[in-house]
Coordinates of C-alpha atoms in Angstrom, one line a residue:
Chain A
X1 CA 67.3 101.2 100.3
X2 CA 64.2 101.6 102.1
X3 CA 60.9 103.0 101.0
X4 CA 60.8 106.3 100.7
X5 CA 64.0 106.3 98.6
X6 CA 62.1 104.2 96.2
X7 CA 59.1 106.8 96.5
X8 CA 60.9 109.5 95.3
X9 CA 62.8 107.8 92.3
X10 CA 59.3 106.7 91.2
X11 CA 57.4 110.3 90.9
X12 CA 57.1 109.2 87.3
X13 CA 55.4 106.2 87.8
X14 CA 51.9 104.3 87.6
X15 CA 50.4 106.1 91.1
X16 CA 48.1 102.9 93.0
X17 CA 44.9 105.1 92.0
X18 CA 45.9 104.8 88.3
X19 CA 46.3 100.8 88.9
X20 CA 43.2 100.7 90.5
X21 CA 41.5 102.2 88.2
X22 CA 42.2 99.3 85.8
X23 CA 40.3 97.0 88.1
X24 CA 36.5 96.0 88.6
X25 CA 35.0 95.8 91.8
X26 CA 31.8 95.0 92.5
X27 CA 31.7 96.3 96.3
X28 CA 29.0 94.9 98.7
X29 CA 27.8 97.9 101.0
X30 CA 28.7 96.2 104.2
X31 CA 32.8 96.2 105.0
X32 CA 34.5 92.8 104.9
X33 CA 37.2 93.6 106.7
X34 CA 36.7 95.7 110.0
X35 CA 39.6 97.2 112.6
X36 CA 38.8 95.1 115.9
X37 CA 40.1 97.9 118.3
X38 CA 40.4 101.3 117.3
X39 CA 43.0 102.2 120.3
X40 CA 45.4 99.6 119.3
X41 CA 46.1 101.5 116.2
X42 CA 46.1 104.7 117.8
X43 CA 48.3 103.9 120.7
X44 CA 50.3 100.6 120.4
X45 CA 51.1 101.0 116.9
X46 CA 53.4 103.6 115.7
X47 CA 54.1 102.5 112.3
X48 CA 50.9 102.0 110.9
X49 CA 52.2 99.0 108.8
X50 CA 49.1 98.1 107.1
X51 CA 48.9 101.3 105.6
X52 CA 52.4 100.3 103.5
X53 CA 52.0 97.0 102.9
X54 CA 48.4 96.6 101.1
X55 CA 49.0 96.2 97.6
X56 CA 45.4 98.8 96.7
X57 CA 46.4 101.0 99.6
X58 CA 42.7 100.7 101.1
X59 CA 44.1 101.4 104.9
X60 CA 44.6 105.3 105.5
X61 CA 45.2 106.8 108.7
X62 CA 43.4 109.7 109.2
X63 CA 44.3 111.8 112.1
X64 CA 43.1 109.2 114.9
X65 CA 41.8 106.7 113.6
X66 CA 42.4 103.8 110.3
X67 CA 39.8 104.2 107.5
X68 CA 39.2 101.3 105.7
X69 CA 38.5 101.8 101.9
X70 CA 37.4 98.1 101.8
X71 CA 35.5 99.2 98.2
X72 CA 38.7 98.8 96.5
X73 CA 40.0 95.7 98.5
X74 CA 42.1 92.7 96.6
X75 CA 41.0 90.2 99.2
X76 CA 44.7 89.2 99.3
X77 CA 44.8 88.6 103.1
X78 CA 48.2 90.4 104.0
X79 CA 46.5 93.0 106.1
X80 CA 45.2 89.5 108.5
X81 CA 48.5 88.2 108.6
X82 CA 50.4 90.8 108.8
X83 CA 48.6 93.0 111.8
X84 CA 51.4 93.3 114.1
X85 CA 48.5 93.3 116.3
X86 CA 45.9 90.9 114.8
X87 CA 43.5 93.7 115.2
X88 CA 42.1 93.0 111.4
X89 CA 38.8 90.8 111.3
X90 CA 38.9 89.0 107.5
X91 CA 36.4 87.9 106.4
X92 CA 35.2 87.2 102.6
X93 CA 32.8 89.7 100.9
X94 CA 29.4 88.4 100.3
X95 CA 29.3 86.0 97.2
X96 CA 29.7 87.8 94.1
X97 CA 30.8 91.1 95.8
X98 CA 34.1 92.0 95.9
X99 CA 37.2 92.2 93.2
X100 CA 36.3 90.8 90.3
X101 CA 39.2 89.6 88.0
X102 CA 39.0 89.7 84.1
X103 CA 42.4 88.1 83.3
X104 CA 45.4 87.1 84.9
Chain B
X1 CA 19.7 72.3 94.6
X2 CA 19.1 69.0 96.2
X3 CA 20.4 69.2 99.8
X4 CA 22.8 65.8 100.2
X5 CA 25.4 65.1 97.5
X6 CA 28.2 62.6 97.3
X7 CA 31.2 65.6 97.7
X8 CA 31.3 69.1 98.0
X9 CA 34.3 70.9 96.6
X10 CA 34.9 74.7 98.2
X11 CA 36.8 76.6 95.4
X12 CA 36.8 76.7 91.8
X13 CA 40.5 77.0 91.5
X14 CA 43.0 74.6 89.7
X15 CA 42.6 72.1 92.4
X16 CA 39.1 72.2 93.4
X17 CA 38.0 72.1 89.4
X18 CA 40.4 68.8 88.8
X19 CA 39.3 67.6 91.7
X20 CA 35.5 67.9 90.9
X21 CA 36.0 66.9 87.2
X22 CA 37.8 64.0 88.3
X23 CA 34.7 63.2 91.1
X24 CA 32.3 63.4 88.5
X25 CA 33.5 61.6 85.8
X26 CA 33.6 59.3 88.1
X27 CA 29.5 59.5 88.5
X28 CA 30.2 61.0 92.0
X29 CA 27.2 63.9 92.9
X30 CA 29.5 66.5 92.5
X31 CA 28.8 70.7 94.0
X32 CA 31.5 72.6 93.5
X33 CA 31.0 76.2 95.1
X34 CA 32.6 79.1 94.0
X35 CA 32.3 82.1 95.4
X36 CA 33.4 84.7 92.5
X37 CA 31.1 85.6 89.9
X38 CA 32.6 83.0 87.6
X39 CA 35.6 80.6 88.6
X40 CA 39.0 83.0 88.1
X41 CA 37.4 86.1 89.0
X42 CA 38.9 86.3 92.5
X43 CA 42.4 84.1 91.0
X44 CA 45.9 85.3 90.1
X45 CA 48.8 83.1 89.1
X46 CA 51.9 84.8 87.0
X47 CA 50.7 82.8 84.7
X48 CA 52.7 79.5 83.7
X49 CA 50.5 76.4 83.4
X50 CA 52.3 73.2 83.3
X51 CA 51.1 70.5 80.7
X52 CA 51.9 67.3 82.2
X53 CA 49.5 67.7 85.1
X54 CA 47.0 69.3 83.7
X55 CA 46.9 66.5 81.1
X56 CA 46.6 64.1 83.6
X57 CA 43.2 64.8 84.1
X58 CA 42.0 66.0 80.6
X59 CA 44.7 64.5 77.7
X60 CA 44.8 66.7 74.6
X61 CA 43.3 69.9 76.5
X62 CA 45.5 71.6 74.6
X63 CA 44.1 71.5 71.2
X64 CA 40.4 73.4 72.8
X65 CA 41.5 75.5 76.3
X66 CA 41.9 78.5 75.7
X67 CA 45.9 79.1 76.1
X68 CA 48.7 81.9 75.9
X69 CA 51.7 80.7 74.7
X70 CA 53.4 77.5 74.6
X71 CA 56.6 78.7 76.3
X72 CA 60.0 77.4 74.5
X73 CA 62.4 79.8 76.4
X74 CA 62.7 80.5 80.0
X75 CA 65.7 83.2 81.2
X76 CA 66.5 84.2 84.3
X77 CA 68.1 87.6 85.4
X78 CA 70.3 88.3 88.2
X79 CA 70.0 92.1 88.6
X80 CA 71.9 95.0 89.7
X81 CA 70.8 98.5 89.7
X82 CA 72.0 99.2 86.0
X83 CA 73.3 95.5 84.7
X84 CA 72.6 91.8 84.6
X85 CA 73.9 88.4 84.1
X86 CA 71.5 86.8 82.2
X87 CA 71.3 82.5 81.6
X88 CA 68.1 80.2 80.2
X89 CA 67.3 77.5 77.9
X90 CA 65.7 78.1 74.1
X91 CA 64.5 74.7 73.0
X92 CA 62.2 74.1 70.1
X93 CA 61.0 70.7 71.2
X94 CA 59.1 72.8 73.8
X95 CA 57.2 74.7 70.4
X96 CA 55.7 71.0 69.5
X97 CA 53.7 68.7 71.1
X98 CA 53.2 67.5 74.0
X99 CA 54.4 70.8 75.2
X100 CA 56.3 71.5 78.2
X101 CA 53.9 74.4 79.3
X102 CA 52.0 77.7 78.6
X103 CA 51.5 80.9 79.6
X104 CA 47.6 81.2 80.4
X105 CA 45.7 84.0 81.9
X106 CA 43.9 82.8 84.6
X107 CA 39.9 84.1 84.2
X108 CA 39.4 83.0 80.5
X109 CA 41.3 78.8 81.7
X110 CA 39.3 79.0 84.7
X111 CA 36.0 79.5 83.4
X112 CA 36.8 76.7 80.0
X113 CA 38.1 74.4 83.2
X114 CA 35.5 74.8 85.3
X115 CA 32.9 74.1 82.3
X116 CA 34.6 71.0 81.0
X117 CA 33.6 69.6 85.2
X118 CA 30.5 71.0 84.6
X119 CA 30.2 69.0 81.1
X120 CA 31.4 65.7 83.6
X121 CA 27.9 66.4 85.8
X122 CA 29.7 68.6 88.1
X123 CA 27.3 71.3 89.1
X124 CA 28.7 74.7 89.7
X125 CA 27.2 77.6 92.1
X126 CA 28.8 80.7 91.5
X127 CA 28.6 83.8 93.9
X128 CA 28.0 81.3 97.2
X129 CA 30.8 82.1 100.2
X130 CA 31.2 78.8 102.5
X131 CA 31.1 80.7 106.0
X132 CA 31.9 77.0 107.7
X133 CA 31.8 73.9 107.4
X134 CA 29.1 71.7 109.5
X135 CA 30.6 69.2 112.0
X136 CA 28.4 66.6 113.7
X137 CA 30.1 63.9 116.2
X138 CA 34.1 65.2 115.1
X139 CA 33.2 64.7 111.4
X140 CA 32.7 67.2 108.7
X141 CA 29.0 66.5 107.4
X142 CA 28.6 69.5 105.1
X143 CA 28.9 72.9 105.2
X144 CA 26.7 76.5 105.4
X145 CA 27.1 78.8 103.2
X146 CA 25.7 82.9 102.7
X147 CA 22.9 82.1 100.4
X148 CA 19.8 82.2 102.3
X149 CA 18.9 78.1 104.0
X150 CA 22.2 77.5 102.5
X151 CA 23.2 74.1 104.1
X152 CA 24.3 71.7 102.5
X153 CA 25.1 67.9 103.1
X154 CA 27.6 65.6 101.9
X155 CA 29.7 62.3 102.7
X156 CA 33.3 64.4 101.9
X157 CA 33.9 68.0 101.7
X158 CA 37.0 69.1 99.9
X159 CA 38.5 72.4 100.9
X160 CA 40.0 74.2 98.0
X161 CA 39.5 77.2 99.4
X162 CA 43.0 79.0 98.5
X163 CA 45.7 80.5 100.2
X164 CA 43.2 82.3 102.9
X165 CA 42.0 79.2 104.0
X166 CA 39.3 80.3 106.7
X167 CA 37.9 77.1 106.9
X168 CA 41.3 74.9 107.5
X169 CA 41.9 77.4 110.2
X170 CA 38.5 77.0 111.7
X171 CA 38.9 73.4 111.9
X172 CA 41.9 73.9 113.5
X173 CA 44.3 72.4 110.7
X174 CA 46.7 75.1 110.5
X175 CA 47.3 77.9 112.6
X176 CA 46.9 81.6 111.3
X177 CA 50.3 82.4 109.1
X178 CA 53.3 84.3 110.0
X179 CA 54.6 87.0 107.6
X180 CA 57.5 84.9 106.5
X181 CA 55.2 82.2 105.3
X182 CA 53.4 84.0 102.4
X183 CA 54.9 86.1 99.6
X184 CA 52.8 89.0 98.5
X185 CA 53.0 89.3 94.7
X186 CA 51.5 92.3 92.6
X187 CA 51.5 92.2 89.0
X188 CA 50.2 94.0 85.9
X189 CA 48.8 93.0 82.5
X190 CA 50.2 95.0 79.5
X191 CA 48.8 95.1 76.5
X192 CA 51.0 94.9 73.4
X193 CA 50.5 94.1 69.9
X194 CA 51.8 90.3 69.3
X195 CA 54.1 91.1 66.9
X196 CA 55.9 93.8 68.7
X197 CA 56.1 90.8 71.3
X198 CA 57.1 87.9 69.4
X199 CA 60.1 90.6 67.9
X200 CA 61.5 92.3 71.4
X201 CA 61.5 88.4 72.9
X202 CA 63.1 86.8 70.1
X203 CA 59.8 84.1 69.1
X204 CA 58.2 82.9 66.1
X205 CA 54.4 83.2 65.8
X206 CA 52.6 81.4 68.8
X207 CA 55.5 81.0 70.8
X208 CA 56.3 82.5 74.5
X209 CA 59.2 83.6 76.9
X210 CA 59.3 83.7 80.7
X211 CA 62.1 85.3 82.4
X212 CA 62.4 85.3 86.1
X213 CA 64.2 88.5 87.9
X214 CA 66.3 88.2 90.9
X215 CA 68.2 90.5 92.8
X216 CA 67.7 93.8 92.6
X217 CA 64.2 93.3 91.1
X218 CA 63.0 93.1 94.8
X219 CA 65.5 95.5 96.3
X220 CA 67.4 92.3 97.6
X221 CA 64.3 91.2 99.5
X222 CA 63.9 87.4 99.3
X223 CA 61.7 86.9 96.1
X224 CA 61.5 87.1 92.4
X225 CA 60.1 89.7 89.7
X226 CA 58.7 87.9 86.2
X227 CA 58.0 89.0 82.9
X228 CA 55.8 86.4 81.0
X229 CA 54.5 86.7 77.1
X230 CA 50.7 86.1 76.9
X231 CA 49.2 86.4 72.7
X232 CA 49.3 89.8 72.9
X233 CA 49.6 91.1 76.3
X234 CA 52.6 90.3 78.9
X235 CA 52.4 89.8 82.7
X236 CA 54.9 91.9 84.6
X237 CA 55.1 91.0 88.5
X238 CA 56.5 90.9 91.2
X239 CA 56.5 88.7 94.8
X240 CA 58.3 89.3 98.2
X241 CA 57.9 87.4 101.6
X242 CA 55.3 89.6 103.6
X243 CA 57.6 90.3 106.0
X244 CA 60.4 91.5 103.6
X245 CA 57.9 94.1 102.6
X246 CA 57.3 95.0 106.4
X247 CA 60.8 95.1 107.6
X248 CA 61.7 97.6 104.6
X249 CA 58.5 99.4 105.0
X250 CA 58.0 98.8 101.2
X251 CA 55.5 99.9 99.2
X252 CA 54.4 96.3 96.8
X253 CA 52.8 98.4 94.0
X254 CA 56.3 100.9 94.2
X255 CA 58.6 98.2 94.1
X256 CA 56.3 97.2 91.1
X257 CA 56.9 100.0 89.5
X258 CA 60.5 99.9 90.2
X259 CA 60.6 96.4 88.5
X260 CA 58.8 98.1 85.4
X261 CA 60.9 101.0 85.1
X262 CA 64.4 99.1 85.8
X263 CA 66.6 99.8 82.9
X264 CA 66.9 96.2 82.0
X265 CA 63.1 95.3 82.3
X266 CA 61.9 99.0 80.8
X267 CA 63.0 98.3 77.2
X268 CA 60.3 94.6 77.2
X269 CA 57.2 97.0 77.9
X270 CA 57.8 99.9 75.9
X271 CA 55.0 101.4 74.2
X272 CA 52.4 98.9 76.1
X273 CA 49.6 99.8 78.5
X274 CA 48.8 98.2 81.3
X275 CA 45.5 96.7 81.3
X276 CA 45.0 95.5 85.0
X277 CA 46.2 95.5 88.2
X278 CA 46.1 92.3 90.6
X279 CA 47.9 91.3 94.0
X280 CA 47.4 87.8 95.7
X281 CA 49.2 86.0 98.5
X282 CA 51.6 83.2 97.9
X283 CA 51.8 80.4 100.4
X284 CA 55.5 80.0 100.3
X285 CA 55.8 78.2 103.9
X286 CA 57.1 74.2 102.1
X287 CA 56.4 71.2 104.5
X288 CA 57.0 72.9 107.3
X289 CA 54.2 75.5 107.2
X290 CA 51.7 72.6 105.2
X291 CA 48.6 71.8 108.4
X292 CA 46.1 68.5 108.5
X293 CA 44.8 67.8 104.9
X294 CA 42.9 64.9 105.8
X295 CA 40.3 64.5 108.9
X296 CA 36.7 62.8 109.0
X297 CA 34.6 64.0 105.8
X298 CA 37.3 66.2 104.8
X299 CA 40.3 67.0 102.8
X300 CA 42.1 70.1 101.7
X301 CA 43.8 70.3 98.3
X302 CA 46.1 73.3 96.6
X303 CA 46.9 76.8 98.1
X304 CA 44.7 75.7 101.1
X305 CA 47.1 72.9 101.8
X306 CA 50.3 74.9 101.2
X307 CA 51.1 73.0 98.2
X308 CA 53.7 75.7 96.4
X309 CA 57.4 75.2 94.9
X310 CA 58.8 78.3 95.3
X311 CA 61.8 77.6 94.3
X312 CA 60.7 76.2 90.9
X313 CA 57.7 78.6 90.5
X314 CA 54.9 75.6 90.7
X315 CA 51.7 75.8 92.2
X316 CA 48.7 75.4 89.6
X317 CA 50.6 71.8 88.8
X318 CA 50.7 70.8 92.3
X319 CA 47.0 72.1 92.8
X320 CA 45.8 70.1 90.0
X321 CA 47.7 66.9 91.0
X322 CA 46.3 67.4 94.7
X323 CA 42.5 67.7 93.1
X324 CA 42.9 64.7 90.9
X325 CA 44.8 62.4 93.8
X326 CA 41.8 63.6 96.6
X327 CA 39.3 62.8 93.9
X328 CA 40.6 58.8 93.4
X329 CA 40.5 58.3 97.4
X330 CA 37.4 59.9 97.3
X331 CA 35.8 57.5 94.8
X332 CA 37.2 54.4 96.7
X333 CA 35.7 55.5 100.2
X334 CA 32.9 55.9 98.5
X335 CA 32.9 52.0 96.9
X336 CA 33.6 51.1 100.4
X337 CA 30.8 53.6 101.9
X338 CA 33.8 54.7 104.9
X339 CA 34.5 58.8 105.1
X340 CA 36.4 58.3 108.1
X341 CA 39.8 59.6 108.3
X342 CA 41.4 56.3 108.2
X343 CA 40.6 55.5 104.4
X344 CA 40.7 59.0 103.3
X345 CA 43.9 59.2 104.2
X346 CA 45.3 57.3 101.7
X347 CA 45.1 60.6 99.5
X348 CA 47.9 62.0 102.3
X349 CA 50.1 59.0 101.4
X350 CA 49.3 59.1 97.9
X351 CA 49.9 62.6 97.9
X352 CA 53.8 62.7 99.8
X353 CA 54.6 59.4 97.3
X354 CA 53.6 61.9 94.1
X355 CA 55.9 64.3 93.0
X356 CA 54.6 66.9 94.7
X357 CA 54.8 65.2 98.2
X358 CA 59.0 64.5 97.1
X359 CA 59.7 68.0 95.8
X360 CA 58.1 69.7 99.0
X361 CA 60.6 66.9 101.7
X362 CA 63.1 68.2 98.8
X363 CA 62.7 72.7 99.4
X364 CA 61.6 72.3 103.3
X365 CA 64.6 74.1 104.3
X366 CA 64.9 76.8 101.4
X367 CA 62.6 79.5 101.8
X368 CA 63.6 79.5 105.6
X369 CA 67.2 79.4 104.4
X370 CA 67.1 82.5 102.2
X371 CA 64.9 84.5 104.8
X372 CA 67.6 83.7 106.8
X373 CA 70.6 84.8 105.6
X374 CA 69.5 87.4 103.0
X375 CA 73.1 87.9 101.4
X376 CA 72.2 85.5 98.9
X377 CA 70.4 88.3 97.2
X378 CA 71.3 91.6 98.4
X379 CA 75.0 91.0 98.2
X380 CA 75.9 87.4 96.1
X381 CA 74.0 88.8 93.1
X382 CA 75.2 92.3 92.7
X383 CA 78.8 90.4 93.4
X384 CA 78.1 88.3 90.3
X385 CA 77.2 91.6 88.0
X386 CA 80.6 92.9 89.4
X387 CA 82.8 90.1 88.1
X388 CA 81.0 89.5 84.4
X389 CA 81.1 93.2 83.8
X390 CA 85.0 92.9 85.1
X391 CA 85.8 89.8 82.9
X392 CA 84.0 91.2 80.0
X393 CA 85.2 94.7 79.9
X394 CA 88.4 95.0 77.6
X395 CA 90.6 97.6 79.0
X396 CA 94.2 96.6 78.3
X397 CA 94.4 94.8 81.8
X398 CA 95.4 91.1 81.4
X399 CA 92.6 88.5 82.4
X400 CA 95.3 87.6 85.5
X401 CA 95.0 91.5 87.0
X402 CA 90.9 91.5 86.4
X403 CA 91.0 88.0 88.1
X404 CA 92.9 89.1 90.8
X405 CA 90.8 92.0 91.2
X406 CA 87.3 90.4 91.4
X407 CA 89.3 87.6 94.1
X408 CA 89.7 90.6 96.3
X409 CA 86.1 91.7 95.2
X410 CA 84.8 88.9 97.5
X411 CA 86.4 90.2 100.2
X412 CA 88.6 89.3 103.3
X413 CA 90.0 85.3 104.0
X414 CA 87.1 85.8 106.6
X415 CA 84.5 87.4 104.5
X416 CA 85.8 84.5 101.6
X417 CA 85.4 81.8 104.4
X418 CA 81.8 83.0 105.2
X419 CA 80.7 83.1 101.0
X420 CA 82.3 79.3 100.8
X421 CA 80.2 78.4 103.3
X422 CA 76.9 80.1 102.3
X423 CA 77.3 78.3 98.7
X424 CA 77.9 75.3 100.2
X425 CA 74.7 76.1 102.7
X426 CA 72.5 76.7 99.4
X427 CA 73.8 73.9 98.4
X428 CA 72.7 71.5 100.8
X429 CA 69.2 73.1 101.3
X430 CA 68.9 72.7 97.2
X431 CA 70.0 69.3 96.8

């Protein structure tokens, strides 16, 4: 069963803006994570991967290009690694900034 | 902050706080840099700290860290869509001292840990990012960080920098990961009263359960769901190869809720409310993914070294091991006054002699070996299901007709051929 299956059996479900909500970010204003070459999305990439696979859901295509809500980023690395394209640059926020976890 | 210590340590994780405590105690000049707000702020683990290792480096830790449960059951479930065959071990002797392990949650152990290095003469800079590490001639010398004039020196760095490992990569000791070397696991904290726990899992007071989910926890993607008891929350989760979650176009936090609301798992977090969200990456590659840990003036320790059991769900015990083990090699080179590569490698033999070195030559082949032939999960396990619900299900048909029924359940001579041969495959990779 692929995605969307699971989608639609899951209306009921925690949304990702509801689990977000339960964490604290303390966002630098400068983005830590920046889309190298806005074409390659555009053009060369028809599934938009990244926008499935990040676990806080911070890549969003909007009409032509990839918005990065890097203000709610889990500094997980997936989107670096898995870029069919490498076109992610990843770098750490600024010390301090970023996700902050309070347990697990 | 003096510019030229004895060691730096990058990463106030499991490995990089054993391996400063263990520095320090050792009256090495100890910074370890961190760049969270406090150590644990930017860590996730499901949540299973083992006691052997971590005793290693502080005995009794457990009468003052601040810890979960001692676990004394661990299940695991193979799941279908709407059953499972359930096995594990209950065993008391687990429920006394010394322990086998405990469930911790990851921000509160961190900080205690990282304060018991600091009580050692460790001292720890929260909030600093280490952008690279300084090389002069070949040899790492120290390394600059984001704080303003923030170079510093030292003989050794250590990188325990985690699974995103920036600076191993820039030094060129592993290449950049593939998708089908990292697991992607999300997870949830849900709070519910402890006694509501300790009755739905079967405990006494002050006693935990972990149960691992496989099969149709991750939609028959290669990985594993968990459901851990903390004091009075529990930690739900759930971790696939990245590139399972690509090739099915898979949503992690959906298939996290699927795990939550799967009729088997359901009942366990009724009533509870989940408290926080977290997702981290997994470096799930074994031996054959692990880079350089040792070079002139430098080591790497834990995630940053690849140092994860999948199959056994260890990582924190390996970290810690890795710390403590860099740390010793450390204090010799520096009785000797040599950083070179050639005497800190004795931490790389010292390190594939430990157990950690034997049980990663032990699961080389596994993760590769389940990516590669994905039947094991998306097929083998719902099989499984099929026969115990056939065996167990009284019906008037005699235990020869259900026998013979769940014999032509596994197929065709061919199809039975090709099941013979993928158990005798896991086999092999398992032994």
């Amino acid at each position: 069963m692929e995605g969307d299956e699971i989608m639609s059996e899951q209306k009921k479900g925690q949304s990702i803006e509801e689990k977000q909500y339960l964490v604290r970010f303390n966002a630098d204003t400068k983005s830590h994570l920046t889309v190298m070459d806005e074409d390659i999305c555009l053009t060369k990439c028809p599934d938009k991967i990244c926008t499935i696979f990040c676990p806080a859901e911070i890549y969003k295509w909007e009409n032509i290009r990839m918005h990065v809500g890097y203000e709610g980023c889990h500094e997980c690395g997936s989107c670096r690694i898995g870029c069919p394209h490498q076109n992610i640059k990843w770098e750490y926020p600024k010390g301090g900034h970023g996700i902050v976890f309070r347990l697990a | 902050m003096p510019e030229k210590f004895d060691c730096i340590v990058v990463g106030a994780g499991p490995a990089g706080i054993s391996c400063a405590y263990e520095l320090a105690k050792g009256g090495a000049n100890v910074l370890l840099l961190e760049r969270g707000e406090y150590p644990g702020s930017k860590n996730v683990m499901g949540g299973v700290l083992y006691r052997k290792m971590m005793e290693d480096i502080i005995p009794e830790f457990h009468k003052e860290a601040p810890l979960e449960r001692p676990i004394v059951e661990q299940r695991f479930m193979m799941m279908d869509k709407e059953s499972a065959v359930t096995f594990g071990y209950k065993g008391l002797e687990w429920a006394q001292e010394p322990y086998n392990n405990f469930t911790v949650l990851r921000a509160k152990f961190d900080q205690w840990f990282a304060g018991k290095a600091v009580e050692q003469g460790a001292l720890l800079v929260n909030e600093t990012v280490v952008l690279e590490c300084i090389v002069e001639n070949g040899k790492v010398v120290g390394v600059r960080t984001d704080r303003p004039d923030g170079e510093v020196y030292a003989d050794v760095v250590v990188l325990a920098d985690g699974v995103n490992s920036l600076l191993g990569k820039s030094l060129g000791f592993h290449k950049e990961y593939r998708p089908d070397e990292v697991a992607l696991a999300t997870m949830e904290i849900i709070k519910l009263d402890s006694k509501v726990i300790e009755d739905r899992f079967n405990l006494e007071k002050n006693q935990g359960c972990t149960i691992e989910l496989l099969g149709d926890a991750t939609r028959g993607i290669l990985g594993t769901g968990f459901l851990y008891t903390n004091k009075d929350t529990l930690s739900i989760g759930v971790g696939t190869l990245l590139s399972g979650l690509i090739e099915h176009k898979i949503r992690p936090y959906e298939l996290l809720e699927y795990v939550k609301t799967h009729p088997m798992v359901r009942p366990y977090l009724a009533g509870g409310e989940p408290v926080e969200y977290l997702a981290h990456l997994i470096p799930e590659g074994g031996l054959k993914s692990m880079g350089r840990i040792v070079a002139d003036g430098v080591l790497v320790v834990g995630d940053a070294a690849q140092l994860v059991n999948a199959i056994h769900r260890e990582g924190s015990n390996l970290a810690m091991t890795s710390g403590r083990l860099a740390a010793a090699t450390i204090l010799e080179a520096m009785s000797v006054g040599d950083f070179s590569e050639r005497t800190l490698d004795q931490y790389r033999v010292n390190l594939m002699k430990s157990f950690v070195g034997q049980d990663m030559k032990k699961y080389k082949d596994s993760t590769h070996h389940f990516n590669k032939f994905p039947q094991y999960f998306d097929q083998y396990i719902p099989m499984v299901n099929r026969a115990a619900s056939q065996m167990f299900t009284v019906d008037g048909k005699s235990k020869w007709e259900k026998q013979k029924k769940i014999w032509k359940d596994l197929g065709s001579p061919k199809e039975k051929l090709k099941l013979a041969r993928d158990a005798y495959r896991a086999w092999k990779v398992m032994k």
